[in-house]
GROMACS .gro file of C-alpha atoms in nm:
model
  274
    1MET     CA    1  16.490  14.892  14.790
    2THR     CA    2  16.809  14.940  14.595
    3SER     CA    3  16.987  14.661  14.408
    4ARG     CA    4  17.330  14.818  14.468
    5LEU     CA    5  17.538  14.668  14.745
    6LEU     CA    6  17.753  14.898  14.953
    7PRO     CA    7  18.124  14.885  14.860
    8ALA     CA    8  18.192  14.726  15.198
    9ALA     CA    9  17.963  14.439  15.107
   10PHE     CA   10  18.160  14.370  14.790
   11ALA     CA   11  18.482  14.375  14.992
   12LEU     CA   12  18.335  14.127  15.238
   13LEU     CA   13  18.236  13.890  14.957
   14LEU     CA   14  18.593  13.891  14.829
   15LEU     CA   15  18.736  13.825  15.176
   16LEU     CA   16  18.501  13.548  15.284
   17PRO     CA   17  18.697  13.221  15.321
   18SER     CA   18  18.407  13.034  15.158
   19ALA     CA   19  18.374  13.276  14.867
   20ARG     CA   20  18.413  13.128  14.522
   21ALA     CA   21  18.610  13.328  14.266
   22PHE     CA   22  18.407  13.323  13.943
   23ASP     CA   23  18.519  13.521  13.642
   24SER     CA   24  18.167  13.522  13.502
   25GLY     CA   25  17.820  13.445  13.631
   26THR     CA   26  17.776  13.208  13.338
   27GLU     CA   27  18.008  12.962  13.514
   28LEU     CA   28  17.713  12.870  13.735
   29ALA     CA   29  17.535  12.716  13.434
   30ARG     CA   30  17.776  12.422  13.439
   31ILE     CA   31  17.745  12.385  13.816
   32PHE     CA   32  17.365  12.398  13.787
   33VAL     CA   33  17.375  12.091  13.561
   34GLU     CA   34  17.600  11.910  13.809
   35GLN     CA   35  17.403  11.990  14.124
   36VAL     CA   36  17.035  12.033  14.033
   37ASP     CA   37  16.874  11.697  13.958
   38ARG     CA   38  16.536  11.822  13.834
   39ARG     CA   39  16.610  12.033  13.529
   40LEU     CA   40  16.419  12.154  13.226
   41GLU     CA   41  16.598  12.132  12.893
   42MET     CA   42  16.484  12.447  12.717
   43PRO     CA   43  16.550  12.526  12.348
   44ALA     CA   44  16.768  12.828  12.277
   45GLU     CA   45  16.476  13.027  12.139
   46GLU     CA   46  16.280  12.970  12.461
   47LYS     CA   47  16.571  13.086  12.674
   48GLN     CA   48  16.584  13.402  12.467
   49ARG     CA   49  16.207  13.450  12.491
   50TYR     CA   50  16.222  13.437  12.868
   51ALA     CA   51  16.521  13.671  12.876
   52VAL     CA   52  16.304  13.922  12.690
   53LEU     CA   53  16.012  13.865  12.931
   54LEU     CA   54  16.247  13.922  13.224
   55SER     CA   55  16.388  14.239  13.071
   56LYS     CA   56  16.039  14.377  13.001
   57ALA     CA   57  15.917  14.299  13.354
   58LEU     CA   58  16.213  14.480  13.507
   59ALA     CA   59  16.167  14.778  13.275
   60SER     CA   60  15.798  14.798  13.367
   61ALA     CA   61  15.900  14.811  13.733
   62GLY     CA   62  16.146  15.092  13.663
   63LEU     CA   63  16.447  14.862  13.708
   64ALA     CA   64  16.593  14.857  13.357
   65ARG     CA   65  16.927  15.000  13.470
   66LEU     CA   66  17.011  14.748  13.741
   67THR     CA   67  17.374  14.650  13.785
   68SER     CA   68  17.504  14.300  13.707
   69GLN     CA   69  17.331  14.038  13.924
   70PHE     CA   70  17.131  13.715  13.930
   71PHE     CA   71  16.752  13.691  13.900
   72VAL     CA   72  16.499  13.419  13.971
   73LEU     CA   73  16.220  13.413  13.713
   74VAL     CA   74  15.898  13.211  13.755
   75ASP     CA   75  15.636  13.145  13.488
   76ARG     CA   76  15.308  13.079  13.668
   77ASP     CA   77  15.127  12.982  13.345
   78PRO     CA   78  14.939  12.656  13.420
   79ASN     CA   79  15.089  12.512  13.099
   80VAL     CA   80  15.445  12.591  13.206
   81GLN     CA   81  15.503  12.601  13.586
   82ALA     CA   82  15.877  12.665  13.568
   83VAL     CA   83  16.145  12.852  13.762
   84MET     CA   84  16.458  12.988  13.592
   85ILE     CA   85  16.780  13.159  13.694
   86PHE     CA   86  16.930  13.433  13.478
   87TRP     CA   87  17.247  13.637  13.515
   88LYS     CA   88  17.267  13.995  13.391
   89SER     CA   89  17.622  14.068  13.275
   90PRO     CA   90  17.801  14.401  13.325
   91GLU     CA   91  17.724  14.467  12.957
   92GLY     CA   92  17.352  14.430  13.026
   93ASP     CA   93  17.293  14.094  12.857
   94PHE     CA   94  17.075  13.829  13.023
   95HIS     CA   95  17.233  13.483  13.035
   96PHE     CA   96  17.033  13.168  13.109
   97ILE     CA   97  17.178  12.963  13.397
   98GLY     CA   98  16.922  12.685  13.439
   99ALA     CA   99  16.555  12.592  13.483
  100SER     CA  100  16.351  12.353  13.694
  101PRO     CA  101  15.982  12.272  13.735
  102ALA     CA  102  15.786  12.473  13.991
  103SER     CA  103  15.440  12.477  14.144
  104THR     CA  104  15.236  12.794  14.195
  105GLY     CA  105  14.892  12.876  14.332
  106LYS     CA  106  14.602  12.648  14.248
  107PRO     CA  107  14.270  12.838  14.268
  108GLY     CA  108  13.949  12.660  14.357
  109GLU     CA  109  13.979  12.599  14.729
  110PHE     CA  110  13.944  12.820  15.036
  111GLU     CA  111  14.258  13.024  15.111
  112HIS     CA  112  14.414  12.930  14.778
  113PHE     CA  113  14.545  13.231  14.587
  114GLU     CA  114  14.658  13.287  14.232
  115THR     CA  115  15.032  13.352  14.262
  116PRO     CA  116  15.078  13.724  14.187
  117THR     CA  117  15.288  13.848  13.897
  118GLY     CA  118  15.542  14.127  13.926
  119VAL     CA  119  15.888  14.205  14.060
  120PHE     CA  120  15.944  14.131  14.429
  121ASP     CA  121  16.235  14.235  14.654
  122HIS     CA  122  16.407  13.969  14.858
  123ALA     CA  123  16.497  14.196  15.148
  124THR     CA  124  16.588  14.157  15.513
  125ALA     CA  125  16.270  14.347  15.601
  126ASN     CA  126  16.102  14.006  15.562
  127LEU     CA  127  16.351  13.764  15.711
  128ASP     CA  128  16.386  13.415  15.572
  129PHE     CA  129  16.391  13.111  15.796
  130ARG     CA  130  16.471  12.742  15.768
  131ALA     CA  131  16.233  12.449  15.770
  132GLU     CA  132  16.206  12.250  16.090
  133GLY     CA  133  16.112  11.937  15.898
  134THR     CA  134  15.804  11.877  16.112
  135ARG     CA  135  15.493  11.708  15.974
  136ASN     CA  136  15.143  11.855  15.990
  137GLU     CA  137  14.824  11.666  16.073
  138TYR     CA  138  14.831  11.508  15.725
  139GLY     CA  139  15.187  11.381  15.764
  140ILE     CA  140  15.317  11.647  15.523
  141ARG     CA  141  15.644  11.837  15.565
  142GLY     CA  142  15.514  12.146  15.390
  143TYR     CA  143  15.848  12.328  15.384
  144GLY     CA  144  16.047  12.016  15.303
  145ARG     CA  145  16.334  11.855  15.488
  146LYS     CA  146  16.485  12.014  15.798
  147GLY     CA  147  16.719  12.297  15.708
  148MET     CA  148  16.564  12.387  15.374
  149ARG     CA  149  16.553  12.764  15.329
  150VAL     CA  150  16.220  12.945  15.308
  151TYR     CA  151  16.249  13.264  15.101
  152ASP     CA  152  16.010  13.533  15.223
  153PHE     CA  153  15.889  13.818  15.001
  154GLY     CA  154  15.642  13.967  15.244
  155TRP     CA  155  15.269  14.031  15.221
  156GLN     CA  156  15.152  14.079  14.863
  157GLU     CA  157  14.817  14.145  14.700
  158ALA     CA  158  14.686  13.845  14.510
  159VAL     CA  159  14.363  13.726  14.352
  160ARG     CA  160  14.165  13.492  14.574
  161GLY     CA  161  14.093  13.152  14.425
  162TRP     CA  162  13.760  13.116  14.599
  163GLY     CA  163  13.441  13.309  14.667
  164SER     CA  164  13.413  13.636  14.477
  165PHE     CA  165  13.770  13.607  14.345
  166GLY     CA  166  13.859  13.956  14.463
  167GLU     CA  167  14.201  14.058  14.591
  168SER     CA  168  14.342  13.998  14.938
  169PHE     CA  169  14.686  13.982  15.094
  170MET     CA  170  14.889  13.660  15.110
  171ARG     CA  171  15.240  13.586  15.232
  172LEU     CA  172  15.453  13.525  14.924
  173GLN     CA  173  15.722  13.265  14.983
  174MET     CA  174  15.940  13.034  14.777
  175HIS     CA  175  16.036  12.704  14.936
  176SER     CA  176  16.086  12.331  14.903
  177THR     CA  177  15.809  12.088  14.991
  178ASP     CA  178  15.755  11.736  15.118
  179PRO     CA  179  16.011  11.523  14.929
  180ASP     CA  180  15.794  11.213  14.926
  181MET     CA  181  15.435  11.332  14.894
  182LEU     CA  182  15.450  11.667  14.716
  183GLU     CA  183  15.782  11.716  14.536
  184PRO     CA  184  15.686  11.460  14.269
  185ARG     CA  185  15.393  11.689  14.180
  186ILE     CA  186  15.609  11.993  14.116
  187GLY     CA  187  15.549  12.103  13.758
  188SER     CA  188  15.176  12.155  13.804
  189ARG     CA  189  14.975  12.405  14.009
  190GLN     CA  190  14.959  12.272  14.363
  191SER     CA  191  15.016  12.543  14.623
  192LYS     CA  192  14.803  12.794  14.811
  193GLY     CA  193  14.985  13.077  14.632
  194CYS     CA  194  15.348  13.021  14.723
  195ILE     CA  195  15.616  12.894  14.486
  196ARG     CA  196  15.732  12.540  14.545
  197ILE     CA  197  16.068  12.441  14.400
  198PRO     CA  198  16.275  12.119  14.402
  199ALA     CA  199  16.499  12.069  14.704
  200ALA     CA  200  16.819  12.060  14.495
  201LEU     CA  201  16.733  12.397  14.340
  202ASN     CA  202  16.660  12.540  14.684
  203VAL     CA  203  17.007  12.431  14.799
  204PHE     CA  204  17.168  12.576  14.484
  205ILE     CA  205  17.004  12.918  14.525
  206ASP     CA  206  17.093  12.917  14.894
  207HIS     CA  207  17.454  12.803  14.860
  208TYR     CA  208  17.555  13.049  14.588
  209GLY     CA  209  17.358  13.343  14.729
  210ILE     CA  210  17.154  13.391  14.411
  211LEU     CA  211  16.907  13.622  14.590
  212ASP     CA  212  17.117  13.734  14.885
  213ALA     CA  213  17.225  14.089  14.791
  214ASP     CA  214  17.045  14.249  15.084
  215TYR     CA  215  17.153  13.976  15.325
  216GLU     CA  216  17.520  14.018  15.231
  217ARG     CA  217  17.478  14.395  15.270
  218ALA     CA  218  17.349  14.336  15.623
  219VAL     CA  219  17.643  14.107  15.702
  220ALA     CA  220  17.884  14.375  15.575
  221GLU     CA  221  17.722  14.617  15.821
  222GLY     CA  222  17.794  14.380  16.108
  223LYS     CA  223  17.449  14.227  16.146
  224ASN     CA  224  17.403  13.862  16.234
  225MET     CA  225  17.219  13.698  15.945
  226TRP     CA  226  17.186  13.357  16.107
  227VAL     CA  227  16.991  13.214  15.813
  228LEU     CA  228  17.304  13.231  15.593
  229ARG     CA  229  17.508  12.913  15.613
  230PRO     CA  230  17.877  12.953  15.704
  231ASP     CA  231  17.979  12.718  15.421
  232ARG     CA  232  17.803  12.917  15.149
  233GLU     CA  233  17.995  13.025  14.837
  234PRO     CA  234  17.855  13.364  14.738
  235THR     CA  235  17.945  13.521  14.405
  236ARG     CA  236  18.023  13.882  14.317
  237TRP     CA  237  17.674  13.925  14.168
  238PRO     CA  238  17.414  13.846  14.438
  239GLY     CA  239  17.062  13.930  14.325
  240LEU     CA  240  16.767  14.094  14.492
  241TYR     CA  241  16.466  14.018  14.275
  242LEU     CA  242  16.214  13.742  14.219
  243VAL     CA  243  16.022  13.807  13.897
  244ILE     CA  244  15.692  13.629  13.830
  245VAL     CA  245  15.533  13.632  13.484
  246ASP     CA  246  15.249  13.456  13.306
  247SER     CA  247  15.329  13.369  12.945
  248GLU     CA  248  14.963  13.279  12.879
  249LEU     CA  249  15.036  12.986  12.650
  250THR     CA  250  14.743  12.792  12.506
  251GLN     CA  251  14.918  12.457  12.529
  252ARG     CA  252  15.204  12.299  12.721
  253PRO     CA  253  15.544  12.333  12.551
  254GLY     CA  254  15.742  12.019  12.486
  255TRP     CA  255  16.020  12.114  12.729
  256SER     CA  256  15.782  12.150  13.025
  257PRO     CA  257  15.682  11.830  13.208
  258PRO     CA  258  15.311  11.736  13.205
  259PRO     CA  259  15.114  11.752  13.530
  260LEU     CA  260  15.137  11.447  13.750
  261ARG     CA  261  14.846  11.207  13.712
  262ARG     CA  262  14.698  11.141  14.051
  263THR     CA  263  14.664  10.776  14.134
  264GLU     CA  264  14.529  10.845  14.479
  265LEU     CA  265  14.368  11.135  14.659
  266ILE     CA  266  14.620  11.307  14.881
  267ARG     CA  267  14.528  11.646  15.012
  268SER     CA  268  14.784  11.904  14.903
  269ALA     CA  269  14.818  12.069  15.241
  270ASP     CA  270  15.132  12.228  15.383
  271ASP     CA  271  15.249  12.382  15.708
  272SER     CA  272  15.297  12.729  15.559
  273PRO     CA  273  15.050  13.018  15.606
  274HIS     CA  274  14.931  12.980  15.246
   0.00000   0.00000   0.00000
């Protein structure tokens, strides 16, 4: 999958009535602070460290020469559990936009996977959908409130968190979760392998088309991408890649929130396939 949009797609972005004219992707950093309520305040040296990790991961995947675009970076380290947005400038520099707590796979139970590391395309070959807001048998809205976007990265190999701990395939998704029961736990490993993010961050990524390069390409070709909201404000630098790393820290950094202390036993079940 290529990260380059067709010229027609760029033209469409400029002509969309809802399009927002940004001079630089770094302008989204200010908007992130205004719109995302659950944020991580990272020191400058940590932002730089993750920019290097992102750059190395892309280079290892043969993607060092990508054009200017946004990236979503997740650190699955149990001591971190964070999701970050970076913008690669036309000059090739990685700029930090913002960070929030996340939850990744929690091994130890049946059908719980360790969230895989690597670089994953967000392509129309695996179409996203929106949460229906329905509750499962435990009263949990696993994908969050109605209308929240579920980002689908297809079937991926991952280490099983049960039995012989070999590898199997799981459906890798990134999505919101139950705002009352499960969102307060974001910041610690909780999922069956997916990536759970705060609702406000989900809306931010969705509204500004942070990972929608392939979706905007499809729109430019005349396809009906119903999952895209008509009031979105895409930028000139839509991204294509989710990057997952494991920084393998031995202790939790001060900028990362500690895991939630459970005061009652609530099964961490969701209505997703993982």
